[in-house]
Coordinates of N, CA and C in Angstrom, one line a residue:
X1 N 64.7 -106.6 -37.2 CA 65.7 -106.2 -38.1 C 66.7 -107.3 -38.2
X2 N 66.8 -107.6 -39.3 CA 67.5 -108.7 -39.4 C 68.6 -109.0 -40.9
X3 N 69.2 -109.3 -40.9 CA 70.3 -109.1 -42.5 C 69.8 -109.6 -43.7
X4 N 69.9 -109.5 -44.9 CA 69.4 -109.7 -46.1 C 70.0 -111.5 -45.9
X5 N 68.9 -112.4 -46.7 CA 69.4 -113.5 -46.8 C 69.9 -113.3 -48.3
X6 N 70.7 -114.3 -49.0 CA 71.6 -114.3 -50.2 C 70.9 -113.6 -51.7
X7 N 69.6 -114.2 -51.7 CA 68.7 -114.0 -52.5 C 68.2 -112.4 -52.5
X8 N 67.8 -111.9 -51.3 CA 67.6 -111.1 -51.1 C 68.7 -109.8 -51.6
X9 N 69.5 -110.1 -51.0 CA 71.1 -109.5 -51.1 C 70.9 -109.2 -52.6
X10 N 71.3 -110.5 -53.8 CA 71.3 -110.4 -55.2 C 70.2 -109.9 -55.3
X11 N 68.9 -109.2 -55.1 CA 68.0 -108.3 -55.7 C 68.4 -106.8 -55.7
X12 N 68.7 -106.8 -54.4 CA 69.0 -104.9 -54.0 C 70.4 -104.9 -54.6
X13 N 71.3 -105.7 -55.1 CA 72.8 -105.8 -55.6 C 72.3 -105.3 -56.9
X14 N 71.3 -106.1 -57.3 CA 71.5 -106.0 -59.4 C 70.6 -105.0 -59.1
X15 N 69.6 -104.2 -58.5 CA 69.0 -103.4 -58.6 C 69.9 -101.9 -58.3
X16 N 70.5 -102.3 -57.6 CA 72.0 -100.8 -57.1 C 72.7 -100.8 -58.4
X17 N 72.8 -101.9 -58.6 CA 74.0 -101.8 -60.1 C 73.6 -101.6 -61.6
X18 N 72.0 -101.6 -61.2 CA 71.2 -101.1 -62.7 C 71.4 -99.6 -62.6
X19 N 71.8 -98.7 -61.5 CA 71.6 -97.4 -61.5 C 73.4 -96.6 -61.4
X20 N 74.2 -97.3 -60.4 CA 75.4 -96.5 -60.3 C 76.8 -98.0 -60.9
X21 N 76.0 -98.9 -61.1 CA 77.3 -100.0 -61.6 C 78.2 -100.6 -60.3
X22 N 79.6 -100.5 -61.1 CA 80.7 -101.1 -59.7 C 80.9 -99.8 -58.4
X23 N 79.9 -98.9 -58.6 CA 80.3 -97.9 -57.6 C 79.1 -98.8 -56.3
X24 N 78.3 -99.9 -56.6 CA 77.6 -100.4 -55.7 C 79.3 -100.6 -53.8
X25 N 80.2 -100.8 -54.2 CA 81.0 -101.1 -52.8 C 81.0 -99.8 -52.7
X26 N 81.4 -98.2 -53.2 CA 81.7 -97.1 -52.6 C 80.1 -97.0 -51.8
X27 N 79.6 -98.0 -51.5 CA 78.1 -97.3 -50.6 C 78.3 -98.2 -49.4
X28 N 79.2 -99.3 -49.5 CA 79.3 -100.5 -48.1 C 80.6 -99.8 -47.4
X29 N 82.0 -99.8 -48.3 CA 83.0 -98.9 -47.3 C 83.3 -98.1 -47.7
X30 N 82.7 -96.8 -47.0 CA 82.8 -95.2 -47.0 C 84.0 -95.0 -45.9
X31 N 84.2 -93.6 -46.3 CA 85.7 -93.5 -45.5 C 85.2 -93.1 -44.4
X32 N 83.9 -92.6 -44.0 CA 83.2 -92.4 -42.6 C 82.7 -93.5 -42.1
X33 N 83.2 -94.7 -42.3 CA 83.2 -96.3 -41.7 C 81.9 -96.9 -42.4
X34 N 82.0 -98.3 -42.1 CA 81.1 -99.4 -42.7 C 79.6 -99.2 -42.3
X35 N 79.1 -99.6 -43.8 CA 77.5 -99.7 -43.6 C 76.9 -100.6 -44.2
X36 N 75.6 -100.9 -43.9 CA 75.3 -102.2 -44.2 C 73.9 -102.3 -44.8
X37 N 73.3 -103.4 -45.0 CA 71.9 -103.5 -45.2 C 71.4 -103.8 -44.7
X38 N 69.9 -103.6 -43.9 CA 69.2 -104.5 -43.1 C 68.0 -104.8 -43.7
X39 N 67.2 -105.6 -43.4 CA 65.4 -106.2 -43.2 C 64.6 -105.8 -42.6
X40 N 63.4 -104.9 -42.0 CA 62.4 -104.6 -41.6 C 61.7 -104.8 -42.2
X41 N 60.3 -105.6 -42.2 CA 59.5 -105.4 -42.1 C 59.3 -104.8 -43.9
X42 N 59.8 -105.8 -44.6 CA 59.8 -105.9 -46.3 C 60.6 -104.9 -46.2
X43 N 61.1 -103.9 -45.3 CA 62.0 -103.0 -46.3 C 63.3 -102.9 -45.8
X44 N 64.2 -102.3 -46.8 CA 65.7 -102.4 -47.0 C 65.8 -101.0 -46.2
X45 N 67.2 -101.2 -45.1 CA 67.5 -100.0 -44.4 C 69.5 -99.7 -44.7
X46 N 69.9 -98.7 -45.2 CA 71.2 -98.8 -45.4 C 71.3 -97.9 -44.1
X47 N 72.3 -98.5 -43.2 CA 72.7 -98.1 -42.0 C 74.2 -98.3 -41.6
X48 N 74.6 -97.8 -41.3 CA 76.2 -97.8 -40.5 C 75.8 -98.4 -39.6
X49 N 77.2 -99.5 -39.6 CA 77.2 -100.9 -38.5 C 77.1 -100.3 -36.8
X50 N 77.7 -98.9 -36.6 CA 77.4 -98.8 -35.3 C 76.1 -98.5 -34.9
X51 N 76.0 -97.6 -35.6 CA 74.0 -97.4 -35.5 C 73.5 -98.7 -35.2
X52 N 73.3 -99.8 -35.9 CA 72.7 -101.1 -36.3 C 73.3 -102.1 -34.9
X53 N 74.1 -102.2 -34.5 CA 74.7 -102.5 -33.6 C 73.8 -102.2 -32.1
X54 N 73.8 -101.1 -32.3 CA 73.0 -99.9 -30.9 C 71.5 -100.4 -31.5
X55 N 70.4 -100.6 -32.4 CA 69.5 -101.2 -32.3 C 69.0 -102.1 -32.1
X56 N 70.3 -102.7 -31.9 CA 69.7 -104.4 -31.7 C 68.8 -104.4 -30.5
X57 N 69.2 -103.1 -29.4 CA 68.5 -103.1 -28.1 C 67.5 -103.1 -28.0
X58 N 66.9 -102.5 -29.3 CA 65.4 -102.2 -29.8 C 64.3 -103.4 -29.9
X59 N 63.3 -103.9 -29.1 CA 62.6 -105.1 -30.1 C 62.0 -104.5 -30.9
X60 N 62.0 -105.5 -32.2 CA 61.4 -104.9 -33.3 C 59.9 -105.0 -33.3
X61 N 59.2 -104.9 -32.4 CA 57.8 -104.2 -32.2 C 58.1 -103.3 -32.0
X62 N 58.9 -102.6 -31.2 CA 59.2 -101.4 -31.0 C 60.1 -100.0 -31.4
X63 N 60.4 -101.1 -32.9 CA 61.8 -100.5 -33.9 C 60.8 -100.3 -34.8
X64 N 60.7 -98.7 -35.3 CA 59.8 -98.2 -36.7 C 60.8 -97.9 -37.7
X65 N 62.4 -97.4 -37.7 CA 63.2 -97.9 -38.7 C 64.4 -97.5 -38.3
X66 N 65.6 -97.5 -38.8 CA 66.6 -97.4 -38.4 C 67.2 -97.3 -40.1
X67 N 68.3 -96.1 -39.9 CA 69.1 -95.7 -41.2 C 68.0 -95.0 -42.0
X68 N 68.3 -95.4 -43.4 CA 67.6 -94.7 -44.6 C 66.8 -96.0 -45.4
X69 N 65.8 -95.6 -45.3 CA 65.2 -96.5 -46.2 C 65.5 -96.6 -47.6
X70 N 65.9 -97.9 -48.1 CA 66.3 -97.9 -49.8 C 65.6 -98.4 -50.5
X71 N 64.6 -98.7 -50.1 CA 63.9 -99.8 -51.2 C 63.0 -100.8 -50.0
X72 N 62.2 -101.3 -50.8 CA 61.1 -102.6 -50.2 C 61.0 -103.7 -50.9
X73 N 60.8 -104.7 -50.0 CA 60.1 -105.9 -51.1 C 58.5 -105.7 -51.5
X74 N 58.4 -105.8 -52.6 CA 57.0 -106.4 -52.9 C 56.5 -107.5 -52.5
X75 N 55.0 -107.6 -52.6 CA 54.5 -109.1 -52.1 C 54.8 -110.3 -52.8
X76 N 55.2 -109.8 -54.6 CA 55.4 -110.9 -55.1 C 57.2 -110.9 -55.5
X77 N 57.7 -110.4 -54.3 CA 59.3 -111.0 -54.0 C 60.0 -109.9 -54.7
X78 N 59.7 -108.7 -55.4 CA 60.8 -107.8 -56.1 C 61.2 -106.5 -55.5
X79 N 62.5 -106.4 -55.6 CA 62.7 -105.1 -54.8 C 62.2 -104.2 -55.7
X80 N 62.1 -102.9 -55.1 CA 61.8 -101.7 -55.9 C 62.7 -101.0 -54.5
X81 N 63.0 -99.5 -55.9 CA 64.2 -98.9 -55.1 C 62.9 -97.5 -54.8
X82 N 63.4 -97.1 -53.2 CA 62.6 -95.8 -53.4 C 63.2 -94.4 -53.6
X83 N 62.7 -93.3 -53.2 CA 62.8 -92.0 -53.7 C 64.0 -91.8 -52.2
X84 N 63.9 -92.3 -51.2 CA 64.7 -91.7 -49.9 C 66.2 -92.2 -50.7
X85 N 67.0 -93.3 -51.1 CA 67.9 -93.8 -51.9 C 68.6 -92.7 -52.5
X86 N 67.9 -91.8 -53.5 CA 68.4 -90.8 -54.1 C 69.5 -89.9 -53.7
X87 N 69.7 -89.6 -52.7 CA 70.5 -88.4 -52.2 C 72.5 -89.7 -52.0
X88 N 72.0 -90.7 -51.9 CA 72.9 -91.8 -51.7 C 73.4 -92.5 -52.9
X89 N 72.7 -92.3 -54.3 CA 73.1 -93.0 -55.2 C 73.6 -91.9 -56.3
X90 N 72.7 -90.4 -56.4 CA 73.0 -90.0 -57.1 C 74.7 -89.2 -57.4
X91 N 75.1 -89.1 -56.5 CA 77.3 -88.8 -56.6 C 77.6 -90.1 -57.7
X92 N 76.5 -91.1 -57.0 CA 78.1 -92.3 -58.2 C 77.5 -92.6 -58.9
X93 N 76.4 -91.9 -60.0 CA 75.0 -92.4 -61.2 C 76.3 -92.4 -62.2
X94 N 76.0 -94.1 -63.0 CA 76.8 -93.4 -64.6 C 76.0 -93.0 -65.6
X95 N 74.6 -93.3 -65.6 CA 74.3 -92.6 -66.9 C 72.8 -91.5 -65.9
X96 N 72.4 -90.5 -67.0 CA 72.4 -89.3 -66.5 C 71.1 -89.2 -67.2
X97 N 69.9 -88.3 -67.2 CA 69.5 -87.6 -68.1 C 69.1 -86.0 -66.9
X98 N 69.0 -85.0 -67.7 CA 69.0 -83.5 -67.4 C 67.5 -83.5 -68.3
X99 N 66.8 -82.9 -67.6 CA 65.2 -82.4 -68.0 C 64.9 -80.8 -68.2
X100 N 64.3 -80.4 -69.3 CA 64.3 -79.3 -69.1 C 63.2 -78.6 -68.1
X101 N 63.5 -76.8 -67.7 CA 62.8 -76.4 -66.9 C 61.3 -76.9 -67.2
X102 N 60.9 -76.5 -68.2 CA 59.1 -76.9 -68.4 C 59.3 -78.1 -68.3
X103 N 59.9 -79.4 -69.0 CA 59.7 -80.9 -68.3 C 59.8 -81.1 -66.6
X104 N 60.2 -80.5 -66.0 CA 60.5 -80.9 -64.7 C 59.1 -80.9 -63.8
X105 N 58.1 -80.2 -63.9 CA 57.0 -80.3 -63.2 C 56.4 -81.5 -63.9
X106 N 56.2 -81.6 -64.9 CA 55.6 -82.8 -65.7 C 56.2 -84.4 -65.0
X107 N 57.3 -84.2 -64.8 CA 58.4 -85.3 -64.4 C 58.1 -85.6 -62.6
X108 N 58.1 -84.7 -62.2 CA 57.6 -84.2 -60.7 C 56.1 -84.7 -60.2
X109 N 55.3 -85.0 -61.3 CA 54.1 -85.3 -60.8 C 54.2 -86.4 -61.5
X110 N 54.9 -87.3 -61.7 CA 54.9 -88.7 -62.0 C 55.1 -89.3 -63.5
X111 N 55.1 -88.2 -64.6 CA 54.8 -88.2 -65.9 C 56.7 -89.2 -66.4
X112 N 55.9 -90.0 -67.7 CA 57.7 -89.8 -68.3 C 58.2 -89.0 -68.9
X113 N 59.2 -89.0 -69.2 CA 60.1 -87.9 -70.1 C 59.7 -87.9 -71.5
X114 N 59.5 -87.0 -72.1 CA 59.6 -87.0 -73.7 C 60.9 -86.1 -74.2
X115 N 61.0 -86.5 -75.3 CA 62.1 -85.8 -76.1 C 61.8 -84.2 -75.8
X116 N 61.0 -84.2 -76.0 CA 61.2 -82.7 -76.1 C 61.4 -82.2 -74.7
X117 N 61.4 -82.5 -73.6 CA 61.4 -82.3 -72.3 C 62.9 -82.6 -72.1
X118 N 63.8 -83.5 -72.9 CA 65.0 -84.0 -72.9 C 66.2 -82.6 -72.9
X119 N 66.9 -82.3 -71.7 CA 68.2 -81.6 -71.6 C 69.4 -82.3 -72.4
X120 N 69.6 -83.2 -72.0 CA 70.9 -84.0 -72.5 C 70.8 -84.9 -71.6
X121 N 71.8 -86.3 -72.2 CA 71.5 -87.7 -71.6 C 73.2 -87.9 -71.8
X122 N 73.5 -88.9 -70.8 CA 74.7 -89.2 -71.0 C 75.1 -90.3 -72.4
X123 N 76.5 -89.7 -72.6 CA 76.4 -90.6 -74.4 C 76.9 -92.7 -74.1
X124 N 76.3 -92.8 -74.7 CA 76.2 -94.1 -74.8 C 75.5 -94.8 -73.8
X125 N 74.3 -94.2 -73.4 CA 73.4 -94.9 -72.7 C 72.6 -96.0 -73.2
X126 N 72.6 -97.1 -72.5 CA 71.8 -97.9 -73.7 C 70.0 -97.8 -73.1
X127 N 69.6 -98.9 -74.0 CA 68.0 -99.0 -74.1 C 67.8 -100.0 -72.6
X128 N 66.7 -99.2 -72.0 CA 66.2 -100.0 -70.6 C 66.9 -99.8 -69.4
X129 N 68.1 -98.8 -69.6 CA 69.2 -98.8 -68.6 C 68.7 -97.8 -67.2
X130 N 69.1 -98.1 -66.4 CA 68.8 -97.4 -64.9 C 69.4 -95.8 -65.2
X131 N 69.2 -95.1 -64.9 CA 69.7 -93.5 -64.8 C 68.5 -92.6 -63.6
X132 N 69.6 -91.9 -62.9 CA 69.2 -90.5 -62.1 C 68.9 -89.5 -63.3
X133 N 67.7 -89.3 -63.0 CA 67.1 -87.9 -63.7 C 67.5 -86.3 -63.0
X134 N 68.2 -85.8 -63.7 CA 68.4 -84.3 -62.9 C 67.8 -83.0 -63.9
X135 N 67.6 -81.7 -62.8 CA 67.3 -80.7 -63.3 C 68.5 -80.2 -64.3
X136 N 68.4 -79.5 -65.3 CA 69.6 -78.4 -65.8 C 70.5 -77.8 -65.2
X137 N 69.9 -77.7 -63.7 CA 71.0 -77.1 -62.4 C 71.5 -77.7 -61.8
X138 N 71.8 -79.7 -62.4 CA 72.0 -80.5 -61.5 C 71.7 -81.1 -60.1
X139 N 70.5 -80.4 -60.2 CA 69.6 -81.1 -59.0 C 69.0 -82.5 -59.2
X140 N 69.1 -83.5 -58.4 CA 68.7 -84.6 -58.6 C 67.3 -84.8 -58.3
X141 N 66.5 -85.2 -59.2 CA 64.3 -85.3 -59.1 C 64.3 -86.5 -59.1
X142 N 64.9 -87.4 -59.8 CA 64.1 -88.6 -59.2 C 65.1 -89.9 -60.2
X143 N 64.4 -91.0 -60.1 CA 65.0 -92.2 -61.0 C 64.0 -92.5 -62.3
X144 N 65.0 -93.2 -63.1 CA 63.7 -93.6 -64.5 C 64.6 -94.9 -64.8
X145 N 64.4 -95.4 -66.1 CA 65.1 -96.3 -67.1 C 64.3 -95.6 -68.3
X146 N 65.8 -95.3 -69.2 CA 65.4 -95.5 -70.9 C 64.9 -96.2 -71.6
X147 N 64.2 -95.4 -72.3 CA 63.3 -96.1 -73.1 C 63.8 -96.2 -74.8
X148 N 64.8 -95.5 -75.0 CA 65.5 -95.4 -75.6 C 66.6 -94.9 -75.8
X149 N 68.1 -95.6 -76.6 CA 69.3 -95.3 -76.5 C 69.6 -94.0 -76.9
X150 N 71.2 -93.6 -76.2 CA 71.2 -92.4 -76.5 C 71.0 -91.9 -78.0
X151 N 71.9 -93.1 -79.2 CA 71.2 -93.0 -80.3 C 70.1 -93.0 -81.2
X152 N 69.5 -93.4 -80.3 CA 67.8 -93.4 -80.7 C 67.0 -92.2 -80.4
X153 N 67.7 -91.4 -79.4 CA 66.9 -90.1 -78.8 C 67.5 -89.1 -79.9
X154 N 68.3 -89.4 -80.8 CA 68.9 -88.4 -81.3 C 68.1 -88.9 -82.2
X155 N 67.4 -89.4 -83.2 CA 66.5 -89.5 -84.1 C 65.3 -89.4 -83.6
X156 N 64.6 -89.1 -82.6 CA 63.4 -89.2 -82.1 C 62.5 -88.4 -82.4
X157 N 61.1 -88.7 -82.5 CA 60.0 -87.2 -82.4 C 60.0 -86.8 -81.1
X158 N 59.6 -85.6 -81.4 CA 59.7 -84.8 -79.8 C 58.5 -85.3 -79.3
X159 N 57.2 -86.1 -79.3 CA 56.9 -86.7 -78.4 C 56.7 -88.0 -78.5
X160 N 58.0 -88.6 -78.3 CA 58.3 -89.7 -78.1 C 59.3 -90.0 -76.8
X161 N 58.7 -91.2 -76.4 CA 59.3 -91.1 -74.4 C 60.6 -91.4 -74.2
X162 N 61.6 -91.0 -74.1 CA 63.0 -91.1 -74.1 C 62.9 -91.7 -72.6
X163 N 62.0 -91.5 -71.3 CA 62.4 -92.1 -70.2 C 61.3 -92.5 -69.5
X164 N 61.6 -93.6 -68.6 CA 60.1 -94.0 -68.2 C 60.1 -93.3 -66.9
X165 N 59.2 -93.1 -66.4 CA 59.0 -92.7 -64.7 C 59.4 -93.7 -63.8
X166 N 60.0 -93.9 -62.7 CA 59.8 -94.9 -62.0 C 60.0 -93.8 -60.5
X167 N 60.7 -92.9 -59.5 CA 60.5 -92.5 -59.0 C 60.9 -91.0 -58.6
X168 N 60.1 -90.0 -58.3 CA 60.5 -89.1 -58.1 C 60.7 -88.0 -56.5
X169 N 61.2 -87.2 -56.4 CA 61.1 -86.4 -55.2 C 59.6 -85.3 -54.9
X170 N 58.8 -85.4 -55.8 CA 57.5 -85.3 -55.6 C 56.7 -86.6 -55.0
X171 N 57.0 -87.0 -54.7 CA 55.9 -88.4 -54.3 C 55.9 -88.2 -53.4
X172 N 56.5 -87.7 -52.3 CA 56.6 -87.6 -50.8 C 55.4 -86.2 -50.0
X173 N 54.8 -85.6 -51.4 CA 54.1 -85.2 -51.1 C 52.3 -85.3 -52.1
X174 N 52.5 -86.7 -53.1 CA 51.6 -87.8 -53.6 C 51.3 -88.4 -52.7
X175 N 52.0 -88.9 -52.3 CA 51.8 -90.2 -51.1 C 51.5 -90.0 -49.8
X176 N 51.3 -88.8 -49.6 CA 51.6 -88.2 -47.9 C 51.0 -89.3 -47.1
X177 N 50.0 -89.7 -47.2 CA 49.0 -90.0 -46.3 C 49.3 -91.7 -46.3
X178 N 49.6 -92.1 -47.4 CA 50.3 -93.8 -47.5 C 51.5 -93.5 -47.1
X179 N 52.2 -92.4 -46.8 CA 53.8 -93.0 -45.7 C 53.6 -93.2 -44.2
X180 N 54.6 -93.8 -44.1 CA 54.7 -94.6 -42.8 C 54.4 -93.0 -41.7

């Protein structure tokens, strides 16, 4: 376990800020004290400094993770944010989209959004922008980016993709057998 180098840092930075913006510091000082980022083993761990502190006792042969996992490096150097992240990012999301009941399974097993599966989207979202996908009951399912702006969804055909997939709270039971 070991601290993000600078580069690394600026990946999980613009990739946090593609989804919640300047609320990226409300996730480092929380009023239940400081937390931080770590390195394992290609993946990002958001951990409170005293936790991280108390593992150092750990060798990392013998450290399987510590905190929450946020994301990983890829082999060819790019973060990708995961599905455990969610419950941590979605309070400070600025832009939004809500799915309807029938789109939510569709969305759930990996599908993107189409218009017609579209609840409402926050206004003035632009094209390609990071957003938390939630149910109608404000439950939070997963992450996407737009595929088109909020004024473009308003002229749209209803099967046309207003959001792309990128990760959902169903994959944890996709993936069973590929998690750690």
């Amino acid at each position: 376990m070991r601290p993000l180098t600078e580069e690394e840092t600026k990946a999980v930075f613009e990739k946090l800020t593609k989804y919640i913006g300047e609320n990226v510091k409300c996730l480092i000082d929380r009023p239940d004290g400081l937390y931080c980022f770590r390195l394992h083993k290609d993946r990002v761990y958001y951990v409170k400094e005293e936790i991280m502190k108390k593992a150092t006792n750990v060798g990392r042969d013998n450290l399987v993770s510590v905190g929450t996992c946020f994301g990983k490096f890829t082999n060819s150097g790019k973060y990708k944010l995961q599905i455990t992240a969610l419950d941590f990012l979605a309070p400070y999301a600025k832009f939004k989209i809500w799915v309807k009941p029938g789109s939510e399974q569709s969305f759930l097993y990996g599908h993107h959004i189409q218009k017609s599966g579209l609840g409402r989207i926050t206004d003035n979202t632009a094209q390609y922008q990071g957003v938390v996908v939630y149910s109608m009951s404000d439950v939070p399912l997963g992450f996407g980016a737009t595929a088109k702006s909020t004024q473009q969804c308003r002229h749209a055909d209803s099967s046309d993709i207003v959001c792309f997939h990128q990760a959902d709270i169903g994959e944890y039971l996709r993936h069973e057998d590929t998690l750690i």
